[in-house]
Tab-separated table of C-alpha atoms in Angstrom:
chain	number	residue	atom	x	y	z
A	1	MET	CA	0.000	0.000	0.000
A	2	LYS	CA	1.314	3.412	-0.887
A	3	ARG	CA	1.930	5.692	2.111
A	4	TRP	CA	1.500	9.466	2.049
A	5	GLY	CA	4.420	11.463	3.344
A	6	ALA	CA	3.966	14.521	5.555
A	7	LEU	CA	3.996	16.863	2.558
A	8	GLY	CA	1.508	14.714	0.622
A	9	ALA	CA	-0.865	14.558	3.564
A	10	ALA	CA	-0.719	18.314	3.984
A	11	VAL	CA	-1.526	18.837	0.324
A	12	LEU	CA	-4.457	16.403	0.530
A	13	LEU	CA	-5.884	18.056	3.633
A	14	ALA	CA	-5.559	21.494	2.046
A	15	ALA	CA	-7.381	20.325	-1.058
A	16	VAL	CA	-10.222	18.854	1.020
A	17	ALA	CA	-10.514	22.027	3.096
A	18	ALA	CA	-10.589	24.190	-0.014
A	19	SER	CA	-13.282	21.979	-1.527
A	20	CYS	CA	-15.452	22.231	1.587
A	21	ALA	CA	-14.991	25.982	1.845
A	22	SER	CA	-15.658	26.733	-1.814
A	23	GLU	CA	-18.953	28.331	-2.846
A	24	PRO	CA	-21.509	26.046	-4.536
A	25	PRO	CA	-21.876	26.606	-8.282
A	26	PRO	CA	-24.409	29.327	-9.100
A	27	ARG	CA	-27.906	28.080	-9.875
A	28	ARG	CA	-29.095	28.678	-13.397
A	29	ALA	CA	-32.169	30.840	-13.798
A	30	PRO	CA	-35.234	28.782	-14.727
A	31	SER	CA	-35.979	28.576	-18.431
A	32	VAL	CA	-38.995	30.485	-19.733
A	33	ALA	CA	-40.948	29.992	-22.945
A	34	VAL	CA	-41.107	33.710	-23.696
A	35	ALA	CA	-38.405	36.128	-22.636
A	36	THR	CA	-39.687	39.135	-20.723
A	37	VAL	CA	-38.586	42.747	-20.568
A	38	ALA	CA	-39.169	44.908	-17.512
A	39	GLY	CA	-42.039	47.314	-18.052
A	40	TRP	CA	-43.552	45.266	-20.880
A	41	TRP	CA	-46.590	43.003	-20.570
A	42	HIS	CA	-46.372	39.232	-20.214
A	43	THR	CA	-48.530	36.484	-18.744
A	44	GLU	CA	-47.815	34.326	-15.722
A	45	LEU	CA	-50.462	31.635	-16.119
A	46	ASP	CA	-48.983	29.423	-13.424
A	47	ASP	CA	-50.244	32.086	-10.980
A	48	VAL	CA	-53.835	31.354	-12.103
A	49	PRO	CA	-55.546	28.467	-10.247
A	50	LEU	CA	-56.629	25.423	-12.178
A	51	GLY	CA	-60.326	25.269	-12.988
A	52	THR	CA	-63.067	27.041	-14.912
A	53	ALA	CA	-63.305	30.826	-15.008
A	54	GLU	CA	-66.845	31.614	-13.904
A	55	GLY	CA	-68.215	34.956	-12.751
A	56	ASP	CA	-65.681	36.465	-10.387
A	57	ASN	CA	-64.381	33.246	-8.844
A	58	ALA	CA	-60.676	32.865	-8.017
A	59	VAL	CA	-59.856	31.538	-11.491
A	60	ALA	CA	-61.643	34.372	-13.303
A	61	SER	CA	-60.180	37.028	-11.018
A	62	ALA	CA	-56.618	35.778	-11.501
A	63	LEU	CA	-57.057	35.343	-15.262
A	64	ALA	CA	-58.392	38.906	-15.544
A	65	ARG	CA	-55.082	40.151	-14.166
A	66	GLN	CA	-53.351	38.445	-17.107
A	67	TRP	CA	-55.832	39.008	-19.969
A	68	SER	CA	-58.208	41.980	-20.220
A	69	HIS	CA	-61.213	40.147	-21.628
A	70	PHE	CA	-62.203	36.521	-22.143
A	71	GLY	CA	-65.968	36.889	-22.234
A	72	GLN	CA	-66.788	38.258	-18.816
A	73	GLY	CA	-70.535	38.872	-18.906
A	74	GLU	CA	-70.769	37.410	-22.435
A	75	ILE	CA	-70.896	33.681	-21.748
A	76	ALA	CA	-73.298	33.011	-24.648
A	77	ALA	CA	-70.697	34.256	-27.126
A	78	TYR	CA	-67.436	33.346	-25.378
A	79	GLY	CA	-68.183	30.323	-23.221
A	80	ARG	CA	-65.976	29.716	-20.185
A	81	PRO	CA	-62.202	29.324	-20.459
A	82	VAL	CA	-60.569	26.603	-18.394
A	83	ILE	CA	-57.124	26.773	-16.805
A	84	ALA	CA	-55.647	23.331	-17.374
A	85	SER	CA	-52.440	21.549	-16.406
A	86	THR	CA	-50.342	20.473	-19.373
A	87	GLN	CA	-48.864	17.637	-17.317
A	88	SER	CA	-52.122	16.084	-16.137
A	89	GLY	CA	-53.961	17.036	-19.354
A	90	GLY	CA	-51.699	14.959	-21.582
A	91	LEU	CA	-50.147	17.911	-23.397
A	92	PRO	CA	-46.413	18.083	-24.115
A	93	PRO	CA	-44.515	20.354	-21.738
A	94	LEU	CA	-44.162	23.981	-22.696
A	95	PRO	CA	-40.664	25.006	-23.830
A	96	GLY	CA	-40.056	26.997	-20.663
A	97	GLY	CA	-41.429	24.417	-18.263
A	98	GLU	CA	-44.594	26.296	-17.325
A	99	ASP	CA	-47.510	23.986	-16.596
A	100	HIS	CA	-50.723	26.034	-16.863
A	101	ALA	CA	-52.467	26.837	-20.143
A	102	VAL	CA	-55.874	28.232	-21.109
A	103	ARG	CA	-58.144	25.603	-22.661
A	104	LEU	CA	-60.515	27.091	-25.259
A	105	ASP	CA	-62.883	24.373	-26.471
A	106	HIS	CA	-65.478	24.856	-29.202
A	107	GLU	CA	-67.690	21.844	-29.856
A	108	PRO	CA	-69.530	21.639	-33.202
A	109	GLY	CA	-72.879	23.374	-32.860
A	110	ASP	CA	-71.823	25.454	-29.865
A	111	PRO	CA	-73.009	29.059	-30.390
A	112	ALA	CA	-70.199	30.348	-28.149
A	113	SER	CA	-67.714	30.720	-31.012
A	114	HIS	CA	-65.684	33.650	-29.602
A	115	ARG	CA	-63.324	31.418	-27.670
A	116	LYS	CA	-60.517	33.945	-27.441
A	117	LEU	CA	-58.494	36.104	-25.079
A	118	TYR	CA	-57.983	39.850	-25.483
A	119	LYS	CA	-55.171	41.941	-24.102
A	120	SER	CA	-56.156	45.611	-24.344
A	121	PHE	CA	-53.727	48.499	-24.256
A	122	SER	CA	-54.513	52.166	-23.691
A	123	ALA	CA	-52.396	55.291	-23.713
A	124	ALA	CA	-52.206	54.872	-19.930
A	125	ASN	CA	-51.186	51.199	-19.640
A	126	TRP	CA	-48.964	50.774	-22.706
A	127	PRO	CA	-46.757	48.714	-22.709
A	128	THR	CA	-47.106	47.282	-19.188
A	129	GLY	CA	-50.675	46.103	-19.742
A	130	ALA	CA	-51.619	46.935	-16.165
A	131	GLU	CA	-55.216	46.049	-15.380
A	132	PRO	CA	-57.949	47.107	-15.231
A	133	PHE	CA	-58.034	48.467	-18.764
A	134	SER	CA	-60.205	51.536	-19.429
A	135	GLN	CA	-61.546	52.637	-22.810
A	136	LEU	CA	-61.576	56.212	-21.520
A	137	ASP	CA	-57.771	56.227	-21.564
A	138	GLY	CA	-57.579	56.197	-25.365
A	139	SER	CA	-55.085	54.262	-27.482
A	140	PRO	CA	-51.278	54.136	-27.436
A	141	GLU	CA	-49.681	56.548	-29.877
A	142	ASP	CA	-47.415	53.876	-31.354
A	143	VAL	CA	-48.080	50.123	-30.985
A	144	SER	CA	-44.902	48.936	-32.699
A	145	ALA	CA	-43.742	45.822	-30.840
A	146	ARG	CA	-43.282	42.053	-30.872
A	147	TYR	CA	-46.503	40.209	-29.959
A	148	ILE	CA	-45.783	36.606	-28.966
A	149	VAL	CA	-47.947	33.654	-27.900
A	150	TYR	CA	-47.638	29.873	-27.673
A	151	GLU	CA	-50.637	27.883	-28.905
A	152	TYR	CA	-51.476	24.188	-29.201
A	153	VAL	CA	-54.075	23.123	-31.782
A	154	ASP	CA	-55.511	19.654	-31.163
A	155	GLY	CA	-55.562	17.807	-34.493
A	156	ALA	CA	-58.076	15.194	-33.343
A	157	ARG	CA	-60.550	17.926	-32.422
A	158	LEU	CA	-60.060	20.142	-35.469
A	159	SER	CA	-63.004	19.658	-37.813
A	160	LEU	CA	-63.538	22.517	-40.269
A	161	THR	CA	-66.052	22.733	-43.072
A	162	GLU	CA	-65.366	24.766	-46.192
A	163	ARG	CA	-66.934	27.715	-44.341
A	164	GLY	CA	-64.999	27.027	-41.178
A	165	TRP	CA	-62.001	28.913	-39.864
A	166	ILE	CA	-60.266	29.713	-36.602
A	167	ASN	CA	-58.277	32.846	-35.859
A	168	LEU	CA	-55.214	32.079	-33.765
A	169	ALA	CA	-54.052	35.685	-33.371
A	170	GLN	CA	-55.390	39.098	-34.326
A	171	PHE	CA	-55.194	42.844	-33.817
A	172	LYS	CA	-58.143	45.155	-33.253
A	173	GLU	CA	-58.584	48.824	-32.427
A	174	GLY	CA	-61.451	50.309	-30.476
A	175	TYR	CA	-62.968	53.744	-31.059
A	176	ALA	CA	-66.118	55.814	-30.572
A	177	THR	CA	-67.942	57.544	-33.411
A	178	ALA	CA	-70.061	60.664	-33.813
A	179	ASP	CA	-73.229	58.557	-34.108
A	180	GLY	CA	-72.741	57.301	-30.554
A	181	LYS	CA	-71.348	53.857	-31.328
A	182	HIS	CA	-68.402	52.064	-29.768
A	183	VAL	CA	-66.630	49.845	-32.264
A	184	SER	CA	-63.584	47.581	-32.355
A	185	ASP	CA	-62.420	46.897	-35.893
A	186	PRO	CA	-60.118	43.981	-36.695
A	187	SER	CA	-57.083	44.857	-38.776
A	188	TRP	CA	-54.731	41.880	-39.327
A	189	TRP	CA	-55.148	38.271	-38.218
A	190	LEU	CA	-53.658	34.795	-38.572
A	191	VAL	CA	-56.277	32.276	-39.700
A	192	VAL	CA	-56.510	28.503	-40.159
A	193	TYR	CA	-58.998	27.174	-42.733
A	194	GLN	CA	-59.619	24.205	-45.009
A	195	ARG	CA	-59.712	24.068	-48.801
A	196	ASP	CA	-60.179	20.823	-50.753
A	197	GLY	CA	-59.400	18.750	-47.677
A	198	GLN	CA	-56.149	20.557	-46.843
A	199	LEU	CA	-55.482	22.788	-43.845
A	200	PHE	CA	-53.881	26.155	-44.492
A	201	LEU	CA	-52.519	28.987	-42.366
A	202	ASP	CA	-52.786	32.530	-43.701
A	203	LEU	CA	-52.206	36.155	-42.789
A	204	ALA	CA	-55.274	38.229	-43.683
A	205	HIS	CA	-56.561	41.760	-43.210
A	206	TYR	CA	-59.944	43.426	-42.824
A	207	GLU	CA	-60.467	44.464	-46.446
A	208	GLU	CA	-59.368	41.145	-47.915
A	209	GLY	CA	-62.387	39.319	-49.280
A	210	ARG	CA	-60.933	35.977	-50.318
A	211	ILE	CA	-57.726	34.756	-48.726
A	212	ALA	CA	-54.785	35.766	-50.912
A	213	GLY	CA	-51.011	35.827	-50.706
A	214	PRO	CA	-48.771	33.098	-49.245
A	215	ARG	CA	-50.463	30.261	-47.413
A	216	LEU	CA	-48.860	27.444	-45.489
A	217	ASP	CA	-49.751	23.788	-44.937
A	218	PHE	CA	-50.853	23.846	-41.296
A	219	GLN	CA	-50.756	20.065	-40.747
A	220	GLN	CA	-47.145	20.245	-39.544
A	221	TYR	CA	-48.128	22.548	-36.674
A	222	LEU	CA	-50.869	20.394	-35.159
A	223	ASN	CA	-50.467	18.611	-31.813
A	224	ARG	CA	-47.514	20.635	-30.612
A	225	TRP	CA	-46.763	23.993	-29.106
A	226	LEU	CA	-46.406	26.593	-31.849
A	227	LYS	CA	-44.684	29.886	-31.145
A	228	ILE	CA	-46.481	32.684	-32.994
A	229	GLU	CA	-44.856	36.094	-33.214
A	230	LEU	CA	-46.301	39.148	-34.930
A	231	ARG	CA	-43.907	42.085	-35.257
A	232	VAL	CA	-45.726	45.351	-35.820
A	233	TYR	CA	-43.836	48.226	-37.409
A	234	GLN	CA	-46.558	50.857	-37.256
A	235	GLY	CA	-47.276	52.507	-40.580
A	236	ASP	CA	-44.994	50.115	-42.445
A	237	ARG	CA	-45.414	46.337	-42.044
A	238	VAL	CA	-46.393	43.382	-39.860
A	239	GLU	CA	-44.070	40.375	-39.930
A	240	VAL	CA	-45.269	36.869	-39.014
A	241	TYR	CA	-42.836	34.390	-37.450
A	242	LEU	CA	-43.645	30.742	-36.719
A	243	ASP	CA	-41.184	29.106	-34.340
A	244	ASP	CA	-38.835	32.057	-34.982
A	245	ARG	CA	-38.909	31.608	-38.774
A	246	LEU	CA	-40.342	34.335	-41.003
A	247	PHE	CA	-43.547	33.201	-42.721
A	248	ASP	CA	-45.192	36.274	-44.230
A	249	VAL	CA	-45.205	40.074	-44.284
A	250	GLY	CA	-48.252	42.353	-44.483
A	251	ARG	CA	-47.726	45.855	-45.829
A	252	GLN	CA	-49.205	49.254	-45.061
A	253	ALA	CA	-50.042	49.510	-48.771
A	254	GLU	CA	-52.451	46.558	-48.349
A	255	TYR	CA	-54.087	47.710	-45.113
A	256	PRO	CA	-53.071	50.006	-42.242
A	257	VAL	CA	-50.498	48.479	-39.900
A	258	GLY	CA	-50.901	49.489	-36.289
A	259	ARG	CA	-53.076	52.466	-35.363
A	260	MET	CA	-55.685	53.260	-38.004
A	261	ARG	CA	-58.517	55.228	-36.314
A	262	PHE	CA	-57.902	58.840	-35.320
A	263	PRO	CA	-60.267	61.519	-33.945
A	264	GLY	CA	-61.690	63.836	-36.575
A	265	ARG	CA	-61.221	61.349	-39.398
A	266	PRO	CA	-63.855	59.011	-40.877
A	267	ALA	CA	-63.948	55.410	-39.691
A	268	GLY	CA	-63.230	53.936	-43.101
A	269	ALA	CA	-64.547	55.071	-46.455
A	270	GLY	CA	-67.818	56.941	-45.918
A	271	GLY	CA	-67.946	55.999	-42.275
A	272	PRO	CA	-68.916	58.215	-39.341
A	273	THR	CA	-66.321	60.478	-37.798
A	274	VAL	CA	-64.144	59.030	-35.065
A	275	THR	CA	-64.543	60.989	-31.844
A	276	ARG	CA	-62.236	59.066	-29.490
A	277	PRO	CA	-59.744	56.164	-29.674
A	278	GLU	CA	-60.607	53.402	-27.197
A	279	GLY	CA	-57.697	51.023	-27.076
A	280	TRP	CA	-55.489	48.658	-29.060
A	281	ILE	CA	-56.125	44.905	-28.770
A	282	PHE	CA	-53.967	41.812	-29.140
A	283	GLY	CA	-56.237	38.779	-29.403
A	284	VAL	CA	-55.356	35.066	-29.378
A	285	GLY	CA	-57.115	31.749	-29.113
A	286	ASN	CA	-59.867	29.821	-30.842
A	287	TYR	CA	-62.169	32.350	-32.519
A	288	SER	CA	-64.301	30.510	-35.070
A	289	ASN	CA	-66.890	31.490	-37.663
A	290	PRO	CA	-70.188	32.170	-35.830
A	291	GLU	CA	-72.055	31.367	-39.061
A	292	ASP	CA	-70.571	27.881	-39.320
A	293	PRO	CA	-72.219	25.707	-36.631
A	294	ARG	CA	-70.769	22.415	-37.910
A	295	SER	CA	-67.078	23.140	-37.306
A	296	GLY	CA	-65.291	22.333	-34.054
A	297	SER	CA	-61.859	23.037	-32.577
A	298	LEU	CA	-59.797	22.889	-29.408
A	299	VAL	CA	-56.930	25.309	-28.794
A	300	HIS	CA	-54.745	25.723	-25.722
A	301	VAL	CA	-53.043	29.080	-25.123
A	302	GLY	CA	-49.785	29.137	-23.204
A	303	PRO	CA	-47.454	31.985	-22.263
A	304	ALA	CA	-47.685	35.305	-24.095
A	305	ALA	CA	-45.773	38.565	-24.070
A	306	VAL	CA	-45.289	41.902	-25.786
A	307	LEU	CA	-41.699	42.969	-26.268
A	308	PRO	CA	-39.861	45.894	-27.836
A	309	LEU	CA	-38.750	45.483	-31.426
A	310	PRO	CA	-35.174	44.253	-31.955
């Protein structure tokens, strides 16, 4: 057996002491699906209890601190969102490890086709998204930003007729008019639809009658978490990224990008005069055609955020 001399023993003891006294390695920060920036809005769905959002129960109250509107008081049109666990619900884990997601389920024949979540921004709460939102606070001057959301579309539950469609993400702007109405017009949206037995994904805008421009086979995005990012460059373009890859670009020349309703101007060609802006809206989820009762779909919404442009 090899014996340690006095010098060897001293070296060994010193090494052991140094090892015991050394600081433990720093812990890595937990991974997140969507990066966040201080002062900019993001969701924290794991802070919302599991269960169905009904009335002002704990689920609804917590969800309302994340999303401005999900059908509160409009159950006939929106239904009731459910906060579900991805782990116990059989869904794959979210990229950042978060567990809670919003389940938006539309059965065929269900009249509650507005299964979506709205995040509303005013001049007062942009870009933090602090709630409660108030229409009286107007609209942000410039809504240029990155709008990001993770969504999971269940392929087994997706049944669309030729009239069927679901909007996964959209922008809207609210305003009041001289004839006393309060309106929220959609501008751009990302839509899934079926043609000749094939599923497509498309970027569309309000004045587009028939879907035009690039369209993508959506089959590859079913049954997994899809990262959707819409980059708004107000007055110029909106870029669509799927899993961080550029898919399509909408141009101001096709339809206004960002803010489009301003006081003193008509609300569209021949429309009444706009008297007050009433907020800018980022919508996500499972909004389907109310005039198509035969279609059905199930979409889960995970983390979401608004970030400054790169």
